[in-house]
Amino acid sequence: MAALNKNYDKIESTYLFSEIGSRVKNFIQKNPGVEIMRLGIGDTTLPLTGTVIKGLLREVKNLGSKKTYKGYSDPQGDLKPRTALVDFYKKRNIDLSAQEIFISDGAKSDSANIQSIFGLDNIVAIADPVYPVYSDTTIISGRTLVYMKCNEENSFIPALPKEKADLIYICSPNNPTGAVFTKKDLKVFVDYALKNKAILIFDAAYAEYISDKALPKSIYEIAGAKKCAIEINSFSKWAGFTGVRLGWTIVPMDLVVEGAEIGKVNHLWSRRQSTMFNGASNIAQAGALSVLSAAGQKESKKLIAYYMDNAAIIKKSLSELGFQVFGGGNAPYIGREGEGYIRFSAFADTENVKAAMKSIKENLKIPK
């Protein structure tokens, strides 16, 4: 007799951001004359840049010609964007090979699917508050979940797990708190992972929003990290690919799990992808190659500056109202999800952000 995965009963019936969207839709239907100014979900609003559009159109045209048409891509990703990413990291003094990079349809799916190559008895540690994908995926898989508390006292940088953990999710800049790990902060986790033979899963989806040169954009800026860390990244917030869908995961050849030979983890992820994934869209990968060009990176910096200007507006407005505000300096998020806190996202049109702040100033009743 077929049976359902009862672990789904342990999570909310709908995904958090889907639930937010549903509530907004219902509110609009019941209040058609009310304008909604949304600063909740981190979805980009600016159009793709000119260089990216040219790359996408070029590939679309190629698919329309018998001479240049191609079907399935390599499950690991086309070599050109992987090689471009090798060069991208090289400029940050991080040496990688194309074999260590896997192109996917986004960081969200990789953040969830990466657990599939690890044992079900692994204990998973996540920050609290957390990006829901980490927690929901762990619960659905039936693995034991432990939380690392983030609060004002520790500047929203989680302390090491009290329980021994096998897989540890780290997101920096953090979604939802906006906190950014320093090299010293990351070294604490790398040292823990090396000592306890744990694996760090480092989500760097917002790394390009870091403007402070002293702050790390990659876990591999920390000595020893290649032996204990997997890095997941995305073009979504960096280049406006939330609708295009493309990301990448780095699984170093040096990464070792106890009892397995060097390169085994990389091989297992490759095996998983070739079995369950037919490769990212050829069109999306062509767009990514354009993002990684000199012109593409220059244009993407303008997108980032736009959203960070929004963050500055939000932070200034809320501070003027007397609120204590966290984040917004090297990340597009303000505030924190969790009891007693509110998160604001800077992914919106500037005029909408200004209107929202004006509305809050005029209408919010603050108890004295």
Coordinates of C-alpha atoms in Angstrom, one line a residue:
M1 CA 0.0 0.0 0.0
A2 CA 1.3 3.4 -1.0
A3 CA 2.0 5.8 1.9
L4 CA 2.7 9.5 2.1
N5 CA 5.8 11.0 3.6
K6 CA 4.4 11.9 7.1
N7 CA 7.2 14.4 7.6
Y8 CA 5.3 16.9 5.5
D9 CA 2.7 17.0 8.3
K10 CA 5.5 18.5 10.5
I11 CA 5.9 21.6 8.4
E12 CA 3.4 24.4 7.5
S13 CA 0.9 23.4 4.8
T14 CA 2.2 26.2 2.5
Y15 CA 5.7 27.6 2.0
L16 CA 6.2 30.9 3.9
F17 CA 6.6 33.2 0.9
S18 CA 3.8 31.5 -1.0
E19 CA 1.6 32.1 2.0
I20 CA 2.5 35.8 2.0
G21 CA 1.7 36.1 -1.7
S22 CA -1.7 34.3 -1.1
R23 CA -2.6 36.7 1.7
V24 CA -1.7 39.7 -0.3
K25 CA -3.8 38.5 -3.3
N26 CA -6.8 37.8 -1.0
F27 CA -6.4 41.3 0.6
I28 CA -6.4 43.0 -2.8
Q29 CA -9.5 41.1 -3.9
K30 CA -11.3 42.2 -0.8
N31 CA -9.9 45.8 -0.9
P32 CA -9.5 46.7 -4.6
G33 CA -9.0 50.4 -3.9
V34 CA -6.1 49.9 -1.5
E35 CA -2.5 50.2 -2.8
I36 CA -0.1 47.5 -1.6
M37 CA 3.5 48.6 -1.2
R38 CA 5.4 45.3 -0.9
L39 CA 8.7 45.2 1.0
G40 CA 8.6 41.6 2.1
I41 CA 9.7 39.1 -0.5
G42 CA 13.2 39.5 -2.0
D43 CA 12.2 39.5 -5.7
T44 CA 14.1 41.8 -8.0
T45 CA 12.2 44.6 -9.9
L46 CA 14.7 46.1 -12.3
P47 CA 14.9 44.7 -15.9
L48 CA 17.9 42.6 -17.1
T49 CA 20.8 44.6 -18.3
G50 CA 21.6 45.3 -22.0
T51 CA 24.6 42.9 -22.0
V52 CA 22.6 40.1 -20.6
I53 CA 19.7 40.6 -23.0
K54 CA 22.2 40.4 -25.9
G55 CA 23.5 37.1 -24.6
L56 CA 20.1 35.7 -24.1
L57 CA 18.9 36.7 -27.6
R58 CA 22.1 35.4 -29.2
E59 CA 21.4 31.9 -27.7
V60 CA 17.7 32.1 -28.7
K61 CA 18.8 32.8 -32.2
N62 CA 21.3 29.9 -32.1
L63 CA 18.5 27.6 -31.1
G64 CA 16.5 28.7 -34.2
S65 CA 19.3 27.5 -36.6
K66 CA 20.0 23.9 -37.6
K67 CA 23.7 24.7 -37.6
T68 CA 23.9 26.1 -34.0
Y69 CA 21.0 24.3 -32.3
K70 CA 21.8 22.1 -29.3
G71 CA 19.5 20.2 -27.0
Y72 CA 20.4 18.9 -23.5
S73 CA 23.3 20.6 -21.8
D74 CA 25.9 19.0 -19.6
P75 CA 24.2 18.1 -16.3
Q76 CA 27.2 19.8 -14.6
G77 CA 26.7 22.9 -16.8
D78 CA 28.3 24.2 -20.0
L79 CA 32.1 24.5 -19.7
K80 CA 32.1 28.2 -20.8
P81 CA 30.2 29.6 -17.7
R82 CA 32.0 27.2 -15.4
T83 CA 35.4 28.4 -16.7
A84 CA 34.2 32.0 -16.4
L85 CA 33.4 31.3 -12.8
V86 CA 36.8 29.8 -12.2
D87 CA 38.3 33.1 -13.5
F88 CA 35.8 35.1 -11.4
Y89 CA 37.0 33.4 -8.2
K90 CA 40.6 33.6 -9.3
K91 CA 40.4 37.4 -9.1
R92 CA 39.6 36.9 -5.4
N93 CA 42.6 34.6 -5.0
I94 CA 40.5 31.5 -4.8
D95 CA 41.7 28.6 -7.0
L96 CA 39.0 26.3 -8.3
S97 CA 38.7 24.0 -11.3
A98 CA 35.7 23.7 -13.6
Q99 CA 35.2 20.2 -12.3
E100 CA 34.4 21.6 -8.9
I101 CA 31.6 23.9 -10.2
F102 CA 28.1 22.7 -10.9
I103 CA 25.6 25.0 -12.8
S104 CA 22.0 24.6 -11.7
D105 CA 18.6 26.3 -12.0
G106 CA 19.1 28.2 -8.8
A107 CA 20.5 28.3 -5.3
K108 CA 17.1 27.3 -3.7
S109 CA 17.0 23.9 -5.3
D110 CA 20.6 23.2 -4.6
S111 CA 20.3 24.2 -0.9
A112 CA 17.6 21.6 -0.6
N113 CA 19.0 18.9 -2.9
I114 CA 22.5 18.9 -1.5
Q115 CA 21.3 17.0 1.6
S116 CA 20.5 14.0 -0.7
I117 CA 24.2 12.9 -0.8
F118 CA 24.5 12.8 3.0
G119 CA 23.2 10.2 5.4
L120 CA 19.7 10.4 7.0
D121 CA 21.3 10.1 10.4
N122 CA 23.2 13.4 9.9
I123 CA 22.3 16.1 12.4
V124 CA 21.6 19.4 10.7
A125 CA 22.3 22.8 12.3
I126 CA 20.6 26.0 11.1
A127 CA 20.5 29.6 12.3
D128 CA 17.3 30.8 14.0
P129 CA 15.7 32.8 12.4
V130 CA 16.3 31.0 9.1
Y131 CA 15.7 30.9 5.4
P132 CA 12.8 28.4 5.4
V133 CA 14.3 26.1 2.7
Y134 CA 16.9 24.9 5.1
S135 CA 14.5 24.0 7.9
D136 CA 11.7 22.6 5.7
T137 CA 14.1 20.4 3.7
T138 CA 15.6 19.0 6.8
I139 CA 12.3 18.2 8.4
I140 CA 10.9 16.6 5.2
S141 CA 14.0 14.3 5.0
G142 CA 13.4 13.2 8.6
R143 CA 16.8 14.3 9.8
T144 CA 17.4 15.7 13.2
L145 CA 17.4 19.5 13.3
V146 CA 19.1 21.8 15.8
Y147 CA 19.0 25.6 16.0
M148 CA 21.8 28.1 16.4
K149 CA 20.3 31.2 18.0
C150 CA 20.8 34.6 16.4
N151 CA 19.9 37.7 18.4
E152 CA 20.9 41.2 19.1
E153 CA 23.3 40.1 21.8
N154 CA 25.4 38.1 19.3
S155 CA 24.9 40.6 16.5
F156 CA 22.8 38.0 14.7
I157 CA 25.8 35.9 14.0
P158 CA 25.0 32.4 15.3
A159 CA 27.0 30.7 18.0
L160 CA 28.3 27.3 17.4
P161 CA 25.7 24.5 17.8
K162 CA 25.5 23.2 21.4
E163 CA 24.8 19.7 20.0
K164 CA 27.4 18.0 17.7
A165 CA 26.2 18.8 14.2
D166 CA 27.2 17.1 10.9
L167 CA 25.8 19.5 8.4
I168 CA 25.7 23.3 9.2
Y169 CA 24.0 25.9 7.0
I170 CA 25.5 29.3 7.0
C171 CA 24.0 32.2 4.9
S172 CA 26.1 35.4 4.6
P173 CA 25.0 38.1 4.0
N174 CA 22.1 36.5 5.9
N175 CA 18.5 36.2 4.8
P176 CA 16.5 37.2 6.7
T177 CA 18.6 39.2 9.2
G178 CA 21.0 41.1 6.9
A179 CA 23.9 40.2 9.2
V180 CA 27.3 39.5 7.5
F181 CA 30.0 37.2 8.8
T182 CA 33.5 38.5 9.3
K183 CA 36.5 36.3 8.4
K184 CA 36.9 35.7 12.1
D185 CA 33.3 34.6 12.4
L186 CA 33.7 32.2 9.5
K187 CA 37.0 30.8 10.9
V188 CA 35.2 29.7 14.0
F189 CA 32.8 27.6 11.9
V190 CA 35.6 26.2 9.7
D191 CA 37.7 25.3 12.7
Y192 CA 34.6 23.6 14.2
A193 CA 33.9 21.7 11.0
L194 CA 37.5 20.5 10.6
K195 CA 37.6 19.4 14.3
N196 CA 34.3 17.6 14.3
K197 CA 34.4 16.3 10.7
A198 CA 31.3 18.3 9.8
I199 CA 30.3 19.9 6.5
L200 CA 29.4 23.6 6.1
I201 CA 26.9 24.5 3.5
F202 CA 27.6 28.1 2.7
D203 CA 24.9 30.1 1.0
A204 CA 26.5 33.1 -0.7
A205 CA 23.5 34.3 -2.8
Y206 CA 23.9 37.9 -1.6
A207 CA 27.7 38.1 -1.6
E208 CA 27.9 40.7 -4.3
Y209 CA 26.0 43.1 -2.0
I210 CA 29.0 43.3 0.3
S211 CA 30.8 46.6 -0.2
D212 CA 33.2 46.4 2.8
K213 CA 36.4 44.9 1.4
A214 CA 37.3 43.5 4.8
L215 CA 34.3 41.2 4.7
P216 CA 34.5 37.8 3.0
K217 CA 32.3 37.0 0.0
S218 CA 33.3 33.3 -0.2
I219 CA 33.8 30.7 2.5
Y220 CA 37.0 29.7 0.6
E221 CA 38.6 32.9 1.7
I222 CA 39.1 31.0 5.0
A223 CA 42.1 28.7 5.2
G224 CA 41.0 25.0 5.3
A225 CA 37.5 25.7 4.0
K226 CA 37.9 23.6 0.9
K227 CA 38.3 20.5 3.2
C228 CA 34.9 21.1 4.9
A229 CA 32.7 23.5 2.9
I230 CA 30.3 23.5 0.0
E231 CA 29.4 26.9 -1.4
I232 CA 26.1 27.7 -3.1
N233 CA 25.5 30.9 -5.1
S234 CA 23.1 32.4 -7.5
F235 CA 22.7 35.0 -10.3
S236 CA 19.2 35.8 -9.0
K237 CA 19.8 38.8 -6.8
W238 CA 23.2 39.7 -8.3
A239 CA 21.9 40.1 -11.9
G240 CA 18.1 40.0 -11.7
F241 CA 17.8 36.3 -12.6
T242 CA 14.9 35.5 -10.3
G243 CA 12.8 34.7 -13.4
V244 CA 15.6 33.4 -15.6
R245 CA 16.7 30.9 -12.9
L246 CA 20.4 30.0 -12.7
G247 CA 22.9 29.4 -9.9
W248 CA 25.9 27.3 -9.1
T249 CA 27.3 25.0 -6.4
I250 CA 31.0 24.5 -5.6
V251 CA 32.0 21.0 -4.3
P252 CA 35.8 21.1 -3.9
M253 CA 37.8 17.9 -4.8
D254 CA 39.5 18.3 -1.4
L255 CA 36.2 18.0 0.5
V256 CA 36.3 14.9 2.5
V257 CA 33.7 13.0 4.6
E258 CA 35.1 10.5 7.1
G259 CA 35.5 7.1 5.5
A260 CA 35.4 8.4 1.9
E261 CA 38.3 9.0 -0.4
I262 CA 39.2 12.5 -1.7
G263 CA 36.9 13.5 -4.5
K264 CA 34.0 11.2 -3.4
V265 CA 31.7 14.0 -2.3
N266 CA 32.2 15.8 -5.7
H267 CA 31.5 12.5 -7.5
L268 CA 28.3 11.9 -5.6
W269 CA 27.0 15.4 -6.3
S270 CA 27.9 14.8 -10.0
R271 CA 26.1 11.5 -9.9
R272 CA 23.1 13.0 -8.3
Q273 CA 22.8 15.8 -10.8
S274 CA 23.3 13.5 -13.8
T275 CA 20.5 11.3 -12.5
M276 CA 17.9 13.9 -11.4
F277 CA 18.8 17.0 -13.5
N278 CA 19.2 17.3 -17.2
G279 CA 21.2 20.5 -17.0
A280 CA 20.3 24.2 -16.8
S281 CA 18.7 26.0 -19.6
N282 CA 21.1 26.8 -22.5
I283 CA 19.5 30.2 -22.8
A284 CA 20.0 31.0 -19.1
Q285 CA 23.6 29.8 -19.2
A286 CA 24.3 32.1 -22.1
G287 CA 22.9 35.0 -20.0
A288 CA 25.1 34.0 -17.1
L289 CA 28.1 34.1 -19.4
S290 CA 27.2 37.6 -20.2
V291 CA 26.9 38.5 -16.5
L292 CA 30.4 37.2 -15.9
S293 CA 31.8 39.4 -18.7
A294 CA 33.5 42.7 -17.8
A295 CA 30.5 44.7 -19.2
G296 CA 28.0 42.4 -17.4
Q297 CA 29.7 42.7 -14.0
K298 CA 29.8 46.5 -14.4
E299 CA 26.1 46.7 -15.2
S300 CA 25.2 44.3 -12.4
K301 CA 27.0 46.6 -9.9
K302 CA 24.5 49.3 -10.9
L303 CA 21.6 47.0 -10.1
I304 CA 23.1 46.3 -6.7
A305 CA 23.7 50.0 -6.0
Y306 CA 20.0 50.7 -6.8
Y307 CA 18.8 48.2 -4.3
M308 CA 21.3 49.2 -1.7
D309 CA 20.2 52.8 -2.1
N310 CA 16.7 51.5 -1.3
A311 CA 18.1 49.8 1.8
A312 CA 19.6 53.1 2.9
I313 CA 16.3 54.9 2.5
I314 CA 14.5 52.2 4.6
K315 CA 17.2 52.2 7.3
K316 CA 17.2 56.0 7.6
S317 CA 13.4 56.3 7.7
L318 CA 13.0 53.6 10.4
S319 CA 15.9 55.0 12.4
E320 CA 14.3 58.5 12.4
L321 CA 11.1 56.9 13.8
G322 CA 13.2 55.6 16.8
F323 CA 13.5 52.0 15.7
Q324 CA 16.7 50.1 16.2
V325 CA 17.6 48.8 12.8
F326 CA 19.9 45.9 11.8
G327 CA 21.4 45.1 8.4
G328 CA 21.1 47.2 5.3
G329 CA 24.8 48.0 5.1
N330 CA 26.2 45.1 3.2
A331 CA 22.9 43.2 2.5
P332 CA 19.6 44.2 0.9
Y333 CA 17.6 43.2 4.0
I334 CA 16.6 45.3 7.0
G335 CA 15.4 44.0 10.3
R336 CA 14.9 40.4 11.3
E337 CA 12.2 37.7 11.1
G338 CA 11.2 36.3 14.4
E339 CA 9.1 37.2 17.4
G340 CA 9.2 40.9 18.0
Y341 CA 11.0 41.8 14.8
I342 CA 10.0 42.8 11.3
R343 CA 12.0 42.2 8.1
F344 CA 12.1 44.7 5.3
S345 CA 13.4 43.9 1.8
A346 CA 15.1 46.5 -0.4
F347 CA 14.1 44.6 -3.6
A348 CA 11.5 47.1 -4.8
D349 CA 11.2 50.2 -7.0
T350 CA 12.6 53.2 -5.2
E351 CA 9.4 55.2 -5.6
N352 CA 7.5 52.4 -3.9
V353 CA 10.1 52.3 -1.1
K354 CA 9.8 56.0 -0.6
A355 CA 6.0 55.8 -0.6
A356 CA 6.0 53.0 1.9
M357 CA 8.3 54.9 4.3
K358 CA 6.1 58.0 3.9
S359 CA 3.0 55.9 4.7
I360 CA 4.7 54.3 7.8
K361 CA 5.8 57.7 9.1
E362 CA 2.3 59.2 8.6
N363 CA 0.1 56.2 9.7
L364 CA 2.1 54.1 12.2
K365 CA 0.9 54.6 15.7
I366 CA 3.9 54.0 18.0
P367 CA 3.0 53.5 21.7
K368 CA 4.9 55.8 24.1

